[in-house]
PDB file of C-alpha atoms in Angstrom:
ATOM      1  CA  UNK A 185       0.000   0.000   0.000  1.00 75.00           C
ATOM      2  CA  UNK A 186       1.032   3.718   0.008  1.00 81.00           C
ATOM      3  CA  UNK A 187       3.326   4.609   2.266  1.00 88.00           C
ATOM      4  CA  UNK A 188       5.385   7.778   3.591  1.00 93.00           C
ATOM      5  CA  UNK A 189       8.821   7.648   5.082  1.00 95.00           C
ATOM      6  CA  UNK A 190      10.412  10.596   7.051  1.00 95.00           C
ATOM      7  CA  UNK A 191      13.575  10.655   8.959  1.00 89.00           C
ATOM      8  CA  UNK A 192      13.374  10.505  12.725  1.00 85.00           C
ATOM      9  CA  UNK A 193      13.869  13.064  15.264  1.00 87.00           C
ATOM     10  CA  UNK A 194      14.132  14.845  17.095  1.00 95.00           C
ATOM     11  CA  UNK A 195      16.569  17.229  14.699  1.00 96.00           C
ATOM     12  CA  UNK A 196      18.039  20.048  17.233  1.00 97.00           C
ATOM     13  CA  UNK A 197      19.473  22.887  15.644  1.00 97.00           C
ATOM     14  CA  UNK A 198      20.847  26.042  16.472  1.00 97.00           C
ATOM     15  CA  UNK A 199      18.600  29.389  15.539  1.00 97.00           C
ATOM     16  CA  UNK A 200      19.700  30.646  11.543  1.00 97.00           C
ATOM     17  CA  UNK A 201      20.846  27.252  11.408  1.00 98.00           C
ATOM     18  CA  UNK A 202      19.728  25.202   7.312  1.00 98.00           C
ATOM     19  CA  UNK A 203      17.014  22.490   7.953  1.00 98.00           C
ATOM     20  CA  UNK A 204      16.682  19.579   5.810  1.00 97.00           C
ATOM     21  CA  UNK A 205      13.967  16.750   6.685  1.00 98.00           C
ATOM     22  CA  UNK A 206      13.795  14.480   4.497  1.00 97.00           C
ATOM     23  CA  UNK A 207      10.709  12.310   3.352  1.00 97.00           C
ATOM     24  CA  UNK A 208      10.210  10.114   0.504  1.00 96.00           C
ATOM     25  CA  UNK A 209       6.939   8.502  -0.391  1.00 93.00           C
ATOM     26  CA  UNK A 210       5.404   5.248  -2.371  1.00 88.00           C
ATOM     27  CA  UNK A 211       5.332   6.204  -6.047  1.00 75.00           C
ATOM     28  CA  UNK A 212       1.951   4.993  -7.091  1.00 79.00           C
ATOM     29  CA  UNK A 213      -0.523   6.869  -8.941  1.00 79.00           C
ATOM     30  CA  UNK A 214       0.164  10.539  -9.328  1.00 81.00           C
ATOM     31  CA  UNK A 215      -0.296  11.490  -5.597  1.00 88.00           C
ATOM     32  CA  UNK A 216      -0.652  15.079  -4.009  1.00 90.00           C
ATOM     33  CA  UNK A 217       1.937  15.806  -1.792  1.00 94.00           C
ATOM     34  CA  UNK A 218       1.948  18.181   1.658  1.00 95.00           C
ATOM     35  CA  UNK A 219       3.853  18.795   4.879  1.00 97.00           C
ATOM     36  CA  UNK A 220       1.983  19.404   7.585  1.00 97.00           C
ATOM     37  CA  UNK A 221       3.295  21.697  11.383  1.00 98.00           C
ATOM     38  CA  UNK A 222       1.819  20.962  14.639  1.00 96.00           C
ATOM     39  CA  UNK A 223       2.834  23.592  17.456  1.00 95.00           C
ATOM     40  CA  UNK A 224       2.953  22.335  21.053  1.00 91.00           C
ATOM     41  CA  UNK A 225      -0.732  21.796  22.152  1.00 87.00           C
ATOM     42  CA  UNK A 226      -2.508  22.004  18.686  1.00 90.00           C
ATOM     43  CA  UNK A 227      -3.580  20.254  15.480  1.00 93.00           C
ATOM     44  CA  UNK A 228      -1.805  20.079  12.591  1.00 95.00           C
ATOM     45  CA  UNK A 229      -2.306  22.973  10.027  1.00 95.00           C
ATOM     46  CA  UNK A 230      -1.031  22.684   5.995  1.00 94.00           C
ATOM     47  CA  UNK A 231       2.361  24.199   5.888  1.00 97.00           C
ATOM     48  CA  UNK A 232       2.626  23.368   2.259  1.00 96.00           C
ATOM     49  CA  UNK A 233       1.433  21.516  -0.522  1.00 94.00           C
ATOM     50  CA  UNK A 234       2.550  20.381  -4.627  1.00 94.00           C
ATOM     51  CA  UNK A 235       0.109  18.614  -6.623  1.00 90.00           C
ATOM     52  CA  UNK A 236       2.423  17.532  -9.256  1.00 90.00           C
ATOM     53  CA  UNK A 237       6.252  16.407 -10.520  1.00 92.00           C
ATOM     54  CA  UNK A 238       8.715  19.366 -10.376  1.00 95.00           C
ATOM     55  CA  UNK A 239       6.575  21.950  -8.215  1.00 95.00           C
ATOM     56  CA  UNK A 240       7.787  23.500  -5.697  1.00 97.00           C
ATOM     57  CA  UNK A 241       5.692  24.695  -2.498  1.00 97.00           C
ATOM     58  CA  UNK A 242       6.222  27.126  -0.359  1.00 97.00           C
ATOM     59  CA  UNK A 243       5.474  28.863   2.503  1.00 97.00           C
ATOM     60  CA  UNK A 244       6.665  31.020   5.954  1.00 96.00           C
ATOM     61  CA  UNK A 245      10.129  30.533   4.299  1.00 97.00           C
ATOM     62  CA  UNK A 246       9.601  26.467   3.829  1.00 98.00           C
ATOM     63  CA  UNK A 247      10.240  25.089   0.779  1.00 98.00           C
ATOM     64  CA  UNK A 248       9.705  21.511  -0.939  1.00 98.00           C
ATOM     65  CA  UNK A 249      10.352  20.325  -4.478  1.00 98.00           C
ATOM     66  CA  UNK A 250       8.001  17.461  -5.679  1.00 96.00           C
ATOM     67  CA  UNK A 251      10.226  15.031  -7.223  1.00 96.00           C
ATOM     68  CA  UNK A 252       9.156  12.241  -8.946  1.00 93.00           C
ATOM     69  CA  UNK A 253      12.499  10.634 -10.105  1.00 93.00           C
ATOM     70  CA  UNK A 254      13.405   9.984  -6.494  1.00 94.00           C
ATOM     71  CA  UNK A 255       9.597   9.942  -4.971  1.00 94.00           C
ATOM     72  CA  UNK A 256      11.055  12.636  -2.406  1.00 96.00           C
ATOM     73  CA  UNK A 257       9.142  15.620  -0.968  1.00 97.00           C
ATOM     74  CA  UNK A 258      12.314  16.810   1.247  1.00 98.00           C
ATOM     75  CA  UNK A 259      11.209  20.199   3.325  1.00 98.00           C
ATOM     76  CA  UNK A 260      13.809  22.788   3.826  1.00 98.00           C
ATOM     77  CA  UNK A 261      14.307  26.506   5.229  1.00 98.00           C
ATOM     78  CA  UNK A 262      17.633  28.617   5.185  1.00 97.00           C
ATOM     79  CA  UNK A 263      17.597  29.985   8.252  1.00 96.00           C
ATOM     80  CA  UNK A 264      14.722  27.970  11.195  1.00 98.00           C
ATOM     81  CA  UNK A 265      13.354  30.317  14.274  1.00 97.00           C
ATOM     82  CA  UNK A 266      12.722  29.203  17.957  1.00 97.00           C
ATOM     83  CA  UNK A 267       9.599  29.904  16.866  1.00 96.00           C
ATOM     84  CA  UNK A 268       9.896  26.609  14.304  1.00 97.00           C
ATOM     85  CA  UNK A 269      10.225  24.070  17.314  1.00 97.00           C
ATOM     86  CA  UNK A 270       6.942  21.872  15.943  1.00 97.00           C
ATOM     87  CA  UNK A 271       6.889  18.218  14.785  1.00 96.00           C
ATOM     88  CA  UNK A 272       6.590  18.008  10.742  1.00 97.00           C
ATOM     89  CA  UNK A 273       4.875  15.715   9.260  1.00 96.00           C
ATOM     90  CA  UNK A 274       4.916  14.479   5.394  1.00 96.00           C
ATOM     91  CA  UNK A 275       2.246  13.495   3.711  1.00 93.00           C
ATOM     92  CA  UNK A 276       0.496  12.009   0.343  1.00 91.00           C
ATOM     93  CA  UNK A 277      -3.153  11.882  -0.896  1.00 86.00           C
ATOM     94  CA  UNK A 278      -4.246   8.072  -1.643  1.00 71.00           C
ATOM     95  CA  UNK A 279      -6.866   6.490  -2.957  1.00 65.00           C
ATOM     96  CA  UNK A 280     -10.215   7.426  -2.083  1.00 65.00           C
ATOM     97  CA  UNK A 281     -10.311  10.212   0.208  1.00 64.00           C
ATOM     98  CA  UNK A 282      -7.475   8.423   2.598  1.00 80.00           C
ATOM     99  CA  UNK A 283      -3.897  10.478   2.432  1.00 86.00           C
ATOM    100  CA  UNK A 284      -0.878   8.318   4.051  1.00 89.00           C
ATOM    101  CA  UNK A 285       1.045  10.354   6.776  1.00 92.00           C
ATOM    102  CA  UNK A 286       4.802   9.859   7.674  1.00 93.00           C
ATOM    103  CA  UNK A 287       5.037   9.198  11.457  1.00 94.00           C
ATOM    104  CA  UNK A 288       6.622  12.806  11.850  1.00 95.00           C
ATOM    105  CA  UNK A 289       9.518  14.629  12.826  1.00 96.00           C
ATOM    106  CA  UNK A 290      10.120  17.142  15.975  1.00 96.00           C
ATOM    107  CA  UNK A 291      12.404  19.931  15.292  1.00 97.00           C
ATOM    108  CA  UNK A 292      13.662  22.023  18.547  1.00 97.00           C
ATOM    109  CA  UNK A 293      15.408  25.264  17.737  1.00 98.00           C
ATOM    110  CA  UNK A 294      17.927  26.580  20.402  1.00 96.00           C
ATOM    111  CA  UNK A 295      18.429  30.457  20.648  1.00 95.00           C
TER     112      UNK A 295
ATOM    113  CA  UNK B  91     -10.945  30.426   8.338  1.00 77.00           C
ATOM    114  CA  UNK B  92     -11.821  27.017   8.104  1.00 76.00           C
ATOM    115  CA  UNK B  93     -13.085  26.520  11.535  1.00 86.00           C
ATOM    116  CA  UNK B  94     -12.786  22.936  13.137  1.00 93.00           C
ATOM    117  CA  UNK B  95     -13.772  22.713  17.089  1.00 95.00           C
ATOM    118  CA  UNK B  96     -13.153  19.731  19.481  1.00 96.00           C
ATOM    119  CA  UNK B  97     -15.543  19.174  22.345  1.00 90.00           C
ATOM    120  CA  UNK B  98     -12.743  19.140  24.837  1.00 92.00           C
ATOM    121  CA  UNK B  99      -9.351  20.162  25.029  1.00 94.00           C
ATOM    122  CA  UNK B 100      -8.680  17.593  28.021  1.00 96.00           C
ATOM    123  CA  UNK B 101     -10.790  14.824  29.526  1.00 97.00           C
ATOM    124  CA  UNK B 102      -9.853  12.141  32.458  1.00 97.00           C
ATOM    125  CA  UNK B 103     -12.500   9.239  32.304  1.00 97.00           C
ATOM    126  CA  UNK B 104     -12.387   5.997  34.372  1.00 97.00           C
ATOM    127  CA  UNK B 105     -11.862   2.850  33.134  1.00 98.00           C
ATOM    128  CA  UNK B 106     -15.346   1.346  32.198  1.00 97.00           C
ATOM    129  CA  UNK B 107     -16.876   4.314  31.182  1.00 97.00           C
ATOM    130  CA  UNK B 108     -18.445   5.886  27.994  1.00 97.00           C
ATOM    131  CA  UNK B 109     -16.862   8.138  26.295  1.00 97.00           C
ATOM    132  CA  UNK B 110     -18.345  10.530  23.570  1.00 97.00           C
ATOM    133  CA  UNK B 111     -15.505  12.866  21.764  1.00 97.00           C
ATOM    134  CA  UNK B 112     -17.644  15.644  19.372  1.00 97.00           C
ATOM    135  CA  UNK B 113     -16.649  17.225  16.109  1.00 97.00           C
ATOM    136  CA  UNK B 114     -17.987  20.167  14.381  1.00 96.00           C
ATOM    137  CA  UNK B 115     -17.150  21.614  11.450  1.00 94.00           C
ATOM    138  CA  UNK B 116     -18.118  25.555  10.194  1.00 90.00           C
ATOM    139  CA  UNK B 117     -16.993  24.399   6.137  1.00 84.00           C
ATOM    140  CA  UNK B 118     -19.712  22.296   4.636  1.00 83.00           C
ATOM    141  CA  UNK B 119     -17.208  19.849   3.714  1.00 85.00           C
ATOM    142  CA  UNK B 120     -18.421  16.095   3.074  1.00 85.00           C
ATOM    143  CA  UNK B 121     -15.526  14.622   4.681  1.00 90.00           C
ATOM    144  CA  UNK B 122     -14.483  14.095   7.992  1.00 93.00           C
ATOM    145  CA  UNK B 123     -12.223  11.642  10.111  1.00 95.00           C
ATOM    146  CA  UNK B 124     -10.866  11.039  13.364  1.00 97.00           C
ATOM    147  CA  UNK B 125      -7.321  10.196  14.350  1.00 97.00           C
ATOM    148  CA  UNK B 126      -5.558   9.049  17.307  1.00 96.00           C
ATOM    149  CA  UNK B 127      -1.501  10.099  17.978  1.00 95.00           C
ATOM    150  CA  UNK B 128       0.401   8.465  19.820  1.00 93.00           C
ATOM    151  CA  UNK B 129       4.399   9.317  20.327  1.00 88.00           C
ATOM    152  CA  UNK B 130       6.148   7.527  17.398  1.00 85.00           C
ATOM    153  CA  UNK B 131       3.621   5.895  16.087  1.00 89.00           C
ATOM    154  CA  UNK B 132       2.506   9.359  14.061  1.00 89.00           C
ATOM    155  CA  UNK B 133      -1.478   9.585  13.230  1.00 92.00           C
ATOM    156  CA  UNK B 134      -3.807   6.501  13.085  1.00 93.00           C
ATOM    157  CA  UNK B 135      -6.847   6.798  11.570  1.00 94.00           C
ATOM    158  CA  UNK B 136     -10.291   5.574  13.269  1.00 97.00           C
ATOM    159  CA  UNK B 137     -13.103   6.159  11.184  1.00 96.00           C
ATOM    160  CA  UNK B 138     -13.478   8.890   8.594  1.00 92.00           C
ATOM    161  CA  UNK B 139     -17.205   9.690   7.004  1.00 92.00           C
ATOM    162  CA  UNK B 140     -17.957  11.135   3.083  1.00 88.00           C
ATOM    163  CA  UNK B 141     -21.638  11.582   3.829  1.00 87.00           C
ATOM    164  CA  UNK B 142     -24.318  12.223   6.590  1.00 89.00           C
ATOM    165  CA  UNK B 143     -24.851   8.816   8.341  1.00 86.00           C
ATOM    166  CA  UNK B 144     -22.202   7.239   5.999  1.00 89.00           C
ATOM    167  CA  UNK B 145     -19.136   5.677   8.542  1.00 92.00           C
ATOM    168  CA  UNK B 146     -15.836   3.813   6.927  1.00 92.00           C
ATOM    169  CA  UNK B 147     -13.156   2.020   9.204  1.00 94.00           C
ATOM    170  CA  UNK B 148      -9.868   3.197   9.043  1.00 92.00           C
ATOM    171  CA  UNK B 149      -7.023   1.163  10.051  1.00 91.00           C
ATOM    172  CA  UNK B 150      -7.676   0.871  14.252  1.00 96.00           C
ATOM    173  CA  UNK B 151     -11.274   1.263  14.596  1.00 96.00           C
ATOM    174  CA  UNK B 152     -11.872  -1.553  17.141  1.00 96.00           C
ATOM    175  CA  UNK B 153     -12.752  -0.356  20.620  1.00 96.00           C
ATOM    176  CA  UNK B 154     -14.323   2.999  18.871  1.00 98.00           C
ATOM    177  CA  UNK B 155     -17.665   2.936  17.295  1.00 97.00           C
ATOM    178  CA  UNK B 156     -18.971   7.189  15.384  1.00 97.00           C
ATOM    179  CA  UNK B 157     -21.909   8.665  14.527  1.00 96.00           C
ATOM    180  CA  UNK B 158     -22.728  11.295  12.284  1.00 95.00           C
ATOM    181  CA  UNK B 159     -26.059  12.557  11.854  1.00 93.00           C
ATOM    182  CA  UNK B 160     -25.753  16.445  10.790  1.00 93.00           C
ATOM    183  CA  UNK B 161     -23.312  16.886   8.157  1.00 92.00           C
ATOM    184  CA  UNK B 162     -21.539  18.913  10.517  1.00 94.00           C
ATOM    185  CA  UNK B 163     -20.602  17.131  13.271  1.00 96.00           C
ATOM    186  CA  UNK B 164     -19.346  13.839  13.933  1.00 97.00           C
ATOM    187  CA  UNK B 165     -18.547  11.833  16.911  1.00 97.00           C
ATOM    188  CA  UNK B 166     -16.679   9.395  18.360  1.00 98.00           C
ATOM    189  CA  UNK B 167     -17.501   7.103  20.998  1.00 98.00           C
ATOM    190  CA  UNK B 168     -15.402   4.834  23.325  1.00 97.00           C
ATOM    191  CA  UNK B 169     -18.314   2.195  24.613  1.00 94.00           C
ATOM    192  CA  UNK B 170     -16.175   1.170  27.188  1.00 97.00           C
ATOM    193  CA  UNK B 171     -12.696   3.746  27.756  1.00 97.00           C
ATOM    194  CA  UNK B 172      -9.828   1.597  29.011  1.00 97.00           C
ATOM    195  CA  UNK B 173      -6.442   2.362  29.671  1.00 97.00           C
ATOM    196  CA  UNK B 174      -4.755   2.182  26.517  1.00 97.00           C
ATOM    197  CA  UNK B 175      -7.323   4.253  24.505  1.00 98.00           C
ATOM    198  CA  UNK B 176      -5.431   7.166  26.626  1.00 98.00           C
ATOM    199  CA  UNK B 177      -3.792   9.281  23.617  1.00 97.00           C
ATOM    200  CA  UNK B 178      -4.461  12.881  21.788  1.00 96.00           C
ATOM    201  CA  UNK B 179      -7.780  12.478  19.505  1.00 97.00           C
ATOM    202  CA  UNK B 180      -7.905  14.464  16.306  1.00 97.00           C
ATOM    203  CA  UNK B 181     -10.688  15.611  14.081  1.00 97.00           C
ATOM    204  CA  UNK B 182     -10.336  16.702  10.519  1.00 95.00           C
ATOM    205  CA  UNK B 183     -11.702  17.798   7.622  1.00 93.00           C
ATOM    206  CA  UNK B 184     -11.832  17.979   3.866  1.00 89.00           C
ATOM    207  CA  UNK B 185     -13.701  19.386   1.040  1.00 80.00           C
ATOM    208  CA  UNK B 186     -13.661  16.604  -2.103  1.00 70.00           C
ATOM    209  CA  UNK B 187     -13.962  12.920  -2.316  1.00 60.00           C
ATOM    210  CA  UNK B 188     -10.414  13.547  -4.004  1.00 62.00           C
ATOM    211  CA  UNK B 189      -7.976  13.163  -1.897  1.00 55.00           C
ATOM    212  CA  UNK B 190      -5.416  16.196  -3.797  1.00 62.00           C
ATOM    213  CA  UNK B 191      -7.099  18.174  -1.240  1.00 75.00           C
ATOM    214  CA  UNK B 192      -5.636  19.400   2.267  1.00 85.00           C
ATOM    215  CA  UNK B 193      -7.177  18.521   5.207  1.00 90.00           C
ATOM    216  CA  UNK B 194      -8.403  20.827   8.296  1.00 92.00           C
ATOM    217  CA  UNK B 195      -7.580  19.552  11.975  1.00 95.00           C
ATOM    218  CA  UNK B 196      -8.995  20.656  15.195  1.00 96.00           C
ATOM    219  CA  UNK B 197      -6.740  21.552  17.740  1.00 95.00           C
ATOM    220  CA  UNK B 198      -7.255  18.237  19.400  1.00 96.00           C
ATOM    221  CA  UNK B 199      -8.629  16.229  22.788  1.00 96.00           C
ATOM    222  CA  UNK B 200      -6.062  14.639  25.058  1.00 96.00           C
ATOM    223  CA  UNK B 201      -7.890  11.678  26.621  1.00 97.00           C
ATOM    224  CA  UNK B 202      -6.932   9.948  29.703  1.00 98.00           C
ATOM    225  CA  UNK B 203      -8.366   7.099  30.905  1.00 98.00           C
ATOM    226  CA  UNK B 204      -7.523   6.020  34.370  1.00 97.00           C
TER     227      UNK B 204
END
């Protein structure tokens, strides 16, 4: 079945400091792909989403290329906040109206 | 703003007892699901529903039973709590039968069952 792999954390890094987390997905179909924050205490909101091979989303200075060649969705940012501290969590649509999550990543930001 | 609200931010029940989580929604949106999350396991779906009194198992329904008889809300129930239902509950949303879509989360009820 579908699946969605992400790399574990918890990924500590140092404020300004370049995040990478990676995530690659099952290549079936022509999925939808998203990464999802959850803050301390909340649900998970959309941080970003591509629908297709070779876009790129964006958003709140996140960034992920949809790449089909190497079924990766890796999310990046040039320079993470204290305020980033969340866990991340990739994503793909599936069939029906069932998406596949990764099991998530938590990302703690040190001033 | 999508608009997703929980019944309860946090609940203690007893062992035993009945336990009804709510879910209401502010979008119109045909589908809705409930999760459970539970530290490295990531999000494990219960139920989900596409339609008013329409109810699909996800992959760890046993133990839960839902209901859902206004398009906007739907509910979960725990007939009988017990200790290792305790985990965060989460409620979400979507607008399509297609999946491409996003979904919408509440912010969540963290059940503990002693």
């Amino acid at each position: 079945g579908d699946s969605v792999t992400q790399m574990e954390g918890p990924v500590t890094l140092s404020e300004e400091a370049f995040l990478t987390i990676n995530c690659t997905y099952t290549a079936t179909g022509y999925p939808s792909l998203f990464w999802y924050v959850q803050y301390p205490g909340e649900g998970l909101q959309l941080l970003l989403k591509a629908t297709k091979a070779d876009d790129k989303g964006s958003n709140k200075g996140f960034e992920a290329t949809y790449r089909k060649e190497t079924t990766s969705f890796h999310l990046e940012k040039g320079s993470v906040q204290v305020s980033d501290s969340a866990v991340y969590f990739c994503a793909r649509s599936g069939g029906s109206y069932i998406p596949t999550f990764g099991r998530g990543t938590s990302l703690i930001v040190h001033p | 703003d999508v608009k997703v609200t929980q019944s309860s931010r946090y609940l203690v029940k007893r062992t035993g007892e009945k336990v009804f989580l709510e879910c209401v929604q502010d979008m119109d949106h045909e589908n809705m699901f409930w999760y459970r999350q539970d530290p490295g396991l990531g999000l494990r779906l219960i139920y989900f529903s596409y339609d008013v009194k329409m109810k699909e198992k996800g992959d760890i329904p046993e133990g839960y039973s839902v209901s859902r008889e206004k398009k906007e809300r739907f509910s979960l129930i725990l007939e009988s709590a017990s200790t290792n239902q305790t985990s965060m509950y989460l409620c979400a949303i979507s607008p399509s039968p297609d999946a491409a879509y996003e979904q919408y989360f509440g912010p969540g009820t963290r059940l503990t069952v002693t």
